[in-house]
Structure formats: structure tokens, C-alpha cells
XYZ file of C-alpha atoms in Angstrom:
419
model
C 0.000 0.000 0.000
C 1.423 3.373 -0.992
C 1.625 6.278 1.479
C -1.114 8.082 -0.484
C -3.417 5.054 -0.248
C -2.620 4.668 3.439
C -3.339 8.376 4.030
C -6.628 8.131 2.149
C -7.627 5.097 4.198
C -6.838 6.884 7.466
C -8.869 9.913 6.344
C -11.844 7.731 5.438
C -11.554 6.017 8.825
C -11.564 9.454 10.496
C -14.766 10.347 8.660
C -16.409 7.038 9.668
C -15.527 7.617 13.330
C -16.949 11.137 13.146
C -20.142 9.792 11.552
C -20.558 7.264 14.357
C -20.267 9.981 16.994
C -22.551 12.507 15.300
C -25.218 12.016 17.989
C -22.703 13.250 20.561
C -21.772 16.216 18.353
C -25.466 17.011 17.902
C -26.003 17.001 21.674
C -23.053 19.356 22.206
C -24.226 21.722 19.454
C -27.760 21.853 20.858
C -26.563 22.386 24.439
C -24.329 25.276 23.431
C -27.025 26.894 21.304
C -29.683 26.549 23.996
C -27.320 28.313 26.392
C -26.664 31.094 23.848
C -29.992 31.652 22.103
C -33.017 32.934 24.099
C -35.697 31.826 21.637
C -34.608 28.190 21.548
C -34.675 27.898 25.335
C -38.426 28.318 25.327
C -39.470 26.196 22.354
C -41.790 23.200 22.866
C -40.297 19.708 23.133
C -41.815 18.741 19.762
C -39.903 21.583 18.094
C -36.739 20.656 19.968
C -37.020 17.093 18.675
C -37.261 18.514 15.154
C -34.131 20.569 15.842
C -32.254 17.396 16.863
C -33.282 15.644 13.633
C -32.178 18.668 11.612
C -28.772 18.850 13.326
C -28.170 15.122 12.762
C -29.150 15.423 9.085
C -26.809 18.365 8.506
C -23.964 16.583 10.294
C -24.442 13.590 8.036
C -24.530 15.861 4.955
C -21.293 17.519 6.046
C -19.436 14.240 6.600
C -20.604 12.327 3.520
C -20.600 15.192 1.006
C -18.324 18.074 2.019
C -15.706 16.175 3.999
C -15.665 12.869 2.089
C -15.794 14.253 -1.466
C -14.993 17.947 -1.281
C -17.696 18.581 -3.890
C -20.202 21.401 -3.980
C -23.666 20.794 -2.570
C -26.364 20.102 -5.141
C -29.907 21.468 -5.237
C -31.129 18.078 -3.985
C -28.613 18.142 -1.110
C -29.958 21.510 0.034
C -33.683 20.813 -0.283
C -34.037 19.345 3.267
C -32.240 22.450 4.569
C -34.716 24.687 2.766
C -37.624 22.779 4.307
C -36.060 23.237 7.740
C -35.700 26.988 7.136
C -39.380 27.230 6.142
C -40.439 25.406 9.304
C -38.348 27.708 11.500
C -39.854 30.755 9.805
C -43.353 29.387 10.469
C -42.403 28.700 14.091
C -41.284 32.297 14.538
C -37.615 31.479 15.187
C -35.545 34.661 14.641
C -33.389 34.354 11.531
C -30.218 35.353 13.377
C -30.666 32.636 16.016
C -31.517 30.051 13.359
C -28.322 30.772 11.406
C -26.241 30.816 14.590
C -27.015 27.116 15.007
C -25.126 26.357 11.786
C -22.210 28.606 12.646
C -21.824 27.026 16.081
C -22.220 23.565 14.556
C -19.410 24.094 12.047
C -17.059 25.311 14.778
C -17.771 22.276 16.967
C -17.379 19.838 14.043
C -14.064 21.324 12.995
C -12.643 21.357 16.517
C -13.620 17.691 16.954
C -11.975 16.716 13.647
C -8.716 18.463 14.541
C -8.651 16.720 17.930
C -9.457 13.376 16.258
C -6.591 13.827 13.784
C -4.193 14.020 16.734
C -0.550 14.444 15.785
C -0.978 12.885 12.333
C 0.438 15.374 9.873
C -1.174 13.508 6.956
C -4.681 13.737 8.482
C -4.246 17.397 9.339
C -3.071 18.153 5.819
C -6.081 16.361 4.351
C -8.401 18.334 6.626
C -6.746 21.565 5.533
C -7.222 20.500 1.907
C -10.974 20.508 2.594
C -11.079 24.051 4.013
C -11.963 25.711 0.687
C -14.751 23.188 0.060
C -16.044 23.591 3.621
C -16.155 27.394 3.333
C -17.781 27.238 -0.113
C -20.426 24.708 0.956
C -21.122 26.597 4.183
C -21.757 29.749 2.133
C -24.032 27.750 -0.188
C -25.924 26.353 2.770
C -26.360 29.727 4.484
C -27.593 31.324 1.252
C -30.162 28.563 0.745
C -31.313 28.870 4.362
C -31.726 32.644 4.212
C -33.565 32.569 0.880
C -36.000 29.868 2.017
C -36.568 31.537 5.400
C -37.249 34.968 3.870
C -39.546 33.549 1.177
C -41.593 31.679 3.760
C -41.714 34.698 6.094
C -42.993 36.897 3.280
C -45.551 34.300 2.248
C -46.831 33.951 5.804
C -46.931 37.722 6.200
C -49.075 38.075 3.085
C -51.517 35.451 4.341
C -51.621 37.017 7.808
C -52.162 40.487 6.331
C -55.077 39.150 4.291
C -56.567 37.402 7.340
C -56.252 40.596 9.415
C -57.859 42.620 6.616
C -60.780 40.179 6.507
C -61.216 40.253 10.297
C -61.326 44.041 10.543
C -63.623 44.355 7.529
C -66.064 41.949 9.130
C -65.753 43.822 12.435
C -67.043 46.964 10.713
C -70.096 45.217 9.248
C -73.020 43.214 10.558
C -72.410 40.359 8.116
C -70.434 38.025 10.403
C -71.739 36.355 13.536
C -70.001 36.723 16.866
C -68.877 33.065 16.683
C -67.204 33.599 13.302
C -65.366 36.697 14.530
C -64.313 34.976 17.755
C -62.954 32.011 15.781
C -60.965 34.291 13.484
C -59.642 36.269 16.422
C -58.378 33.055 18.033
C -56.660 31.899 14.836
C -54.946 35.296 14.574
C -54.063 35.206 18.285
C -55.726 38.570 18.875
C -56.100 39.414 22.601
C -59.825 40.146 22.375
C -60.485 39.077 25.973
C -58.528 42.098 27.239
C -59.880 45.637 26.742
C -58.668 47.320 23.551
C -59.703 50.306 21.468
C -60.282 50.318 17.729
C -58.841 53.175 15.683
C -59.448 53.916 12.009
C -56.836 55.904 10.091
C -58.473 57.397 7.021
C -56.745 57.370 3.629
C -54.684 60.449 2.852
C -56.773 63.347 1.586
C -54.114 64.135 -1.037
C -54.421 61.552 -3.820
C -50.802 62.225 -4.841
C -49.668 61.200 -1.370
C -52.051 58.236 -1.446
C -50.417 56.876 -4.582
C -47.115 56.694 -2.731
C -48.678 55.863 0.613
C -47.213 53.484 3.144
C -48.280 49.864 3.496
C -49.933 48.161 6.466
C -46.719 46.757 7.925
C -45.037 50.163 7.950
C -48.134 51.756 9.537
C -48.232 48.996 12.153
C -44.574 49.662 12.982
C -45.260 53.390 13.237
C -48.141 52.856 15.640
C -46.192 50.358 17.735
C -43.217 52.740 17.913
C -45.319 55.792 18.795
C -47.550 53.995 21.318
C -44.788 51.745 22.645
C -47.189 48.829 22.600
C -48.109 45.883 20.422
C -50.511 46.769 17.618
C -52.602 44.670 15.200
C -53.612 46.321 11.944
C -55.615 45.576 8.823
C -57.093 47.398 5.861
C -60.666 48.268 4.959
C -62.248 50.669 2.501
C -62.407 53.225 5.335
C -58.618 53.055 5.774
C -56.290 51.281 8.178
C -58.079 49.651 11.129
C -55.989 49.045 14.257
C -56.401 47.197 17.533
C -54.744 49.430 20.140
C -54.248 49.706 23.919
C -57.371 50.920 25.769
C -56.447 54.621 25.997
C -54.121 55.454 23.093
C -52.276 58.749 23.368
C -53.681 61.386 21.005
C -50.297 62.885 20.109
C -48.820 59.451 19.473
C -51.664 58.639 17.078
C -51.189 61.936 15.282
C -47.481 61.184 14.943
C -48.197 57.778 13.455
C -50.728 59.293 11.032
C -47.932 61.342 9.480
C -47.299 65.067 8.911
C -50.249 67.423 9.365
C -49.895 68.406 5.711
C -51.085 64.923 4.746
C -54.433 65.673 6.438
C -54.928 62.047 7.540
C -57.691 61.890 10.164
C -58.022 59.225 12.870
C -61.188 58.060 14.615
C -60.934 56.237 17.956
C -63.687 54.247 19.666
C -64.057 53.636 23.377
C -62.290 50.546 24.762
C -64.128 47.248 24.398
C -63.669 43.674 25.559
C -64.607 40.611 23.550
C -65.885 40.553 19.981
C -69.011 42.591 20.731
C -67.023 45.181 22.638
C -64.581 45.542 19.746
C -67.439 45.696 17.273
C -68.967 48.574 19.208
C -65.555 50.296 19.422
C -65.102 49.897 15.648
C -68.485 51.498 14.921
C -67.665 54.337 17.283
C -64.280 54.857 15.639
C -65.972 55.118 12.250
C -68.520 57.629 13.534
C -65.804 59.636 15.293
C -63.813 59.704 12.055
C -66.731 60.840 9.910
C -68.004 63.495 12.308
C -64.571 64.678 13.424
C -63.361 65.050 9.841
C -66.238 67.487 9.200
C -64.753 69.930 11.667
C -61.757 72.180 11.046
C -60.410 72.758 14.520
C -56.831 71.705 13.933
C -57.451 68.242 15.386
C -56.768 65.123 13.326
C -57.433 62.553 16.067
C -61.088 62.301 17.036
C -62.257 60.279 20.029
C -65.838 59.091 20.033
C -66.491 60.600 23.470
C -65.594 64.018 22.001
C -68.236 63.770 19.266
C -70.768 61.563 21.039
C -73.414 64.275 21.284
C -73.059 65.108 17.602
C -73.372 61.422 16.804
C -76.447 61.143 19.001
C -78.237 63.790 16.971
C -76.775 62.538 13.648
C -75.053 65.880 12.984
C -74.444 64.996 9.342
C -78.127 64.265 8.598
C -80.926 66.296 7.011
C -82.967 66.004 10.246
C -80.204 67.749 12.164
C -80.070 70.544 9.611
C -83.827 71.027 10.084
C -83.343 71.100 13.865
C -80.698 73.841 13.534
C -83.012 75.858 11.315
C -85.894 75.550 13.799
C -83.825 76.593 16.828
C -81.564 79.298 15.406
C -83.736 80.406 12.487
C -83.049 84.012 11.400
C -79.804 84.097 13.387
C -78.223 82.059 10.588
C -78.482 84.949 8.125
C -75.437 87.115 7.603
C -76.940 90.297 9.097
C -77.644 88.483 12.381
C -74.216 86.876 12.759
C -73.303 89.244 15.627
C -76.118 87.718 17.663
C -75.083 84.219 16.607
C -71.507 84.815 17.783
C -72.897 86.237 21.023
C -74.760 82.989 21.668
C -71.698 80.932 20.705
C -69.421 82.691 23.205
C -72.072 82.618 25.913
C -72.446 78.849 25.498
C -68.667 78.356 25.322
C -68.228 80.174 28.660
C -71.025 78.441 30.552
C -73.404 81.410 30.334
C -71.092 83.526 32.506
C -71.690 87.081 31.350
C -68.306 88.604 32.241
C -66.269 85.814 30.595
C -68.406 85.833 27.450
C -68.246 89.633 27.243
C -64.454 89.544 27.509
C -64.283 86.965 24.715
C -66.478 89.247 22.568
C -64.499 92.361 23.574
C -67.651 94.148 24.764
C -68.858 95.492 28.100
C -71.032 93.087 30.173
C -73.894 95.632 29.945
C -73.647 95.459 26.153
C -73.887 91.699 26.287
C -76.902 91.863 28.595
C -78.588 94.238 26.160
C -77.885 91.879 23.244
C -79.501 88.989 25.135
C -82.643 91.088 25.624
C -82.647 91.819 21.903
C -82.294 88.116 21.119
C -85.273 87.340 23.376
C -87.402 90.122 21.933
C -86.534 89.779 18.223
C -85.943 86.035 17.867
C -87.924 84.525 20.745
C -84.874 82.804 22.334
C -85.195 83.020 26.113
C -81.946 81.748 27.669
C -83.456 81.888 31.157
C -85.321 78.715 30.157
C -83.017 75.664 30.804
C -84.598 73.691 27.967
C -84.017 76.540 25.508
C -80.397 76.766 26.683
C -79.903 73.070 25.937
C -81.524 73.335 22.523
C -79.420 76.367 21.585
C -76.196 74.736 22.742
C -76.940 71.581 20.786
C -77.995 73.522 17.677
C -74.773 75.549 17.767
C -72.673 72.371 18.000
C -74.454 70.857 15.030
C -74.380 74.083 13.024
C -70.646 74.542 13.525
C -69.955 70.957 12.477
C -72.114 71.294 9.381
C -70.813 74.751 8.455
C -67.209 73.579 8.684
C -67.993 70.654 6.393
C -69.101 72.940 3.519
C -65.705 74.373 2.537
C -64.111 70.937 2.977
C -66.626 69.373 0.578
C -66.159 72.277 -1.836
C -62.396 71.786 -1.847
C -62.768 68.062 -2.496
C -65.185 68.738 -5.349
C -62.778 71.253 -6.887
C -59.869 68.820 -6.531
C -61.939 66.066 -8.117
C -62.839 68.387 -11.000
C -59.204 69.215 -11.640
C -58.231 65.558 -11.554
C -60.884 64.809 -14.162
């Protein structure tokens, strides 16, 4: 037997010994990774058993292909690795931790081979001859793992996005039963048993901005970053619909909605628990959005409790417009606007004469005289508590409706230009 044949036989024997001890190597790799990687420490036993099978399979692939032949890995060699990467993506294993397993494994394998070669110069030389093949195949393996993991993650994200869209759309309608919504919430792992608020972020008013608008995942990240809490988000024809903490901060929501120039409005319902509670919160968010967006008070985030009275009287309805006309009547004409502003400031300051007079920049006696004129000329007696309530409510509705007119006119003009 020539020295070359003897050296080849010793190298093959080294590989066989390593193959026989791969269960020990697998145990060492897993122990080290469990100590290093937080996610793996908490995985179920069934997943851990799958990890053991994967480690053993990759050890066998390394010994019989890379070490024994020095050849590149084929597509067929890498297919089991791709399947493993897809499973880890579905299990929610972080990509960095998943890849660390293979890096740690290679280090442990190599150290064991060097120790097994002992003082044999021939064995060490043959191992060094395999270094280029080992590095090349490791790069091939890592590329295949990353590609498969990312593809599966993106696929799962698309499915989850669609499922979230469907859930929130159904939440805003009466089409789905409570059982159907509860089942979908469980499959999506939504925490519906704890109180949460629903928010609706309307599409951007500027169609140019809409065309380049952000997607649901970016909006979810914005909300989570601004609110410093976990957020679930889907899409509906009304805009983005989000499941938020019970009392979301108004400024944080405005920050997530984007710059004020974008004119994106947000409606927020009261907190609710369970499917019915969330359904009620979603309806309130939609009403808050529609009524709040009518008003031009510099606010873009509208809570339902802030517009509840206007919702109660259906401020955007024809009946409410008739109510305003009945209560305020001639005061709505331009020549009577001084009296209308007098009533507005009086209501805003709780019918306190001095405060209302200061807001109007008139003497309290002047204000008292105006109130007598309003009683005499228009039949509005503010000494009557019921009349006070009717006037206050009519002013709220009138202001909301009046502010909606220029907004609708602007939208109509914009639409005409676009056409």
C-alpha cells in the first residue's frame, strides 16, 4: 500500500468515526445553542425534537458530502435544509438565532476533527485540503437557508395580512356572527379578551400622497413605535383599522398618522372587551372619524367621546339641519351673525356674562342688552333651561355642518381638476 493510499484510508476512517459519533456532536451543538440563544430555550419539546433531527441530518450531509468528497452541494442536497428553514420561519424562530445554530455547529465539528486527527500530519493536511470546500459549501448552505426563510416569512406575512384585513372588515359590518369573529380572532391570536380600542386611520386626503402611501406593515410599525405597545392592523375601505391599547395617546396617534400636511384623520372608539365590545368600538371609531373630519379645529385625532353628542343627533343628517333651522332660524343669516356669535361665546363660557363679554371684547352691559334683543326679536329666552340646551346643541351641530361645507367644496374642486 502506498503512502497516499494509506493516508486516504486513514482519512476515510476518520470520517467514519466522526459519523458514528454525530449524535454526541449534535447534543453538544444543541446544548451550546440553547445556552446562547433565548428563543430556543423556550421552544416546545416537539420543536426541539425537530431541531435534533435537523442537526443530525446536517452533520451527516457535512461528513458524507463536504468532507468525504470535497464537492459542492447540489440542489437536492440543500432541499431538506430549505424545508427546515421554512419550518423555523413558520415557528417564529428569529433568523439570526436560526443561522447561529449552523455557525456554532461548524465550529464544533471542525474542533472535533482536529482533535481526532491528533498528531498525524497527513490527516491534518487532508483536513486543511478541505477548508476551501467547507467554506464554499457553508456559504451555499447559508444562502439557501436565508432565501427559504425569507420567502416563507414573506408568504406567511401576506396570508396574515389578508386574514387581518378580513377580520377588521367583518368587524365593521353586521355580516359576520359573533362566533365567526371569535374564531378568526383566536386563529390570529388577537387578545380580544382584554380591553382594547379600535382606531381607524383614514386614507390620505391628497391623492398624490395616497399613490405613494405606506403599506400596512409600515403603519403597524409606526403605531407600535409611537404607542410603545403591540398593535394589530388591517385594511378596509375606510382606511387602516388598528387594535390598540385601551387609551391610546392622542399625540402618538397623530405622529403615526404622518405630517399634518397629509391631512390624515383618525377616529378612535371607546375601549371594548370581547368581539361585541370591539365591534362597538369599531363602529364608534368610524362615527368619530366621519363626524370629526367634518370639523376644522386643527385636530386630526377624534375620540368618540368628544363627538358623542353630535353622533347622538346625527349631525351629518338632514334632520339635524332642520333642527338647527328651527332653533336658530333668522340668526343664521349674515346680518344676524353678531347675535349668533354672542350665543356661541355665551355657550362656550357656561353662560357667565363677564367671561363671554371679555371673549367678545364688549362690556357686560352690552352683552346683557344683546340677550334682551335676542329674546325680543328672535324669541330665544336663555333663562329657560330647555331653551339653553336646545341652543347649545344647535350651535354644536351648526358649527360641524358649516365647517364641512368648505371641505366638501375643496374636495369637489380637486376632483374636478383631476378629471
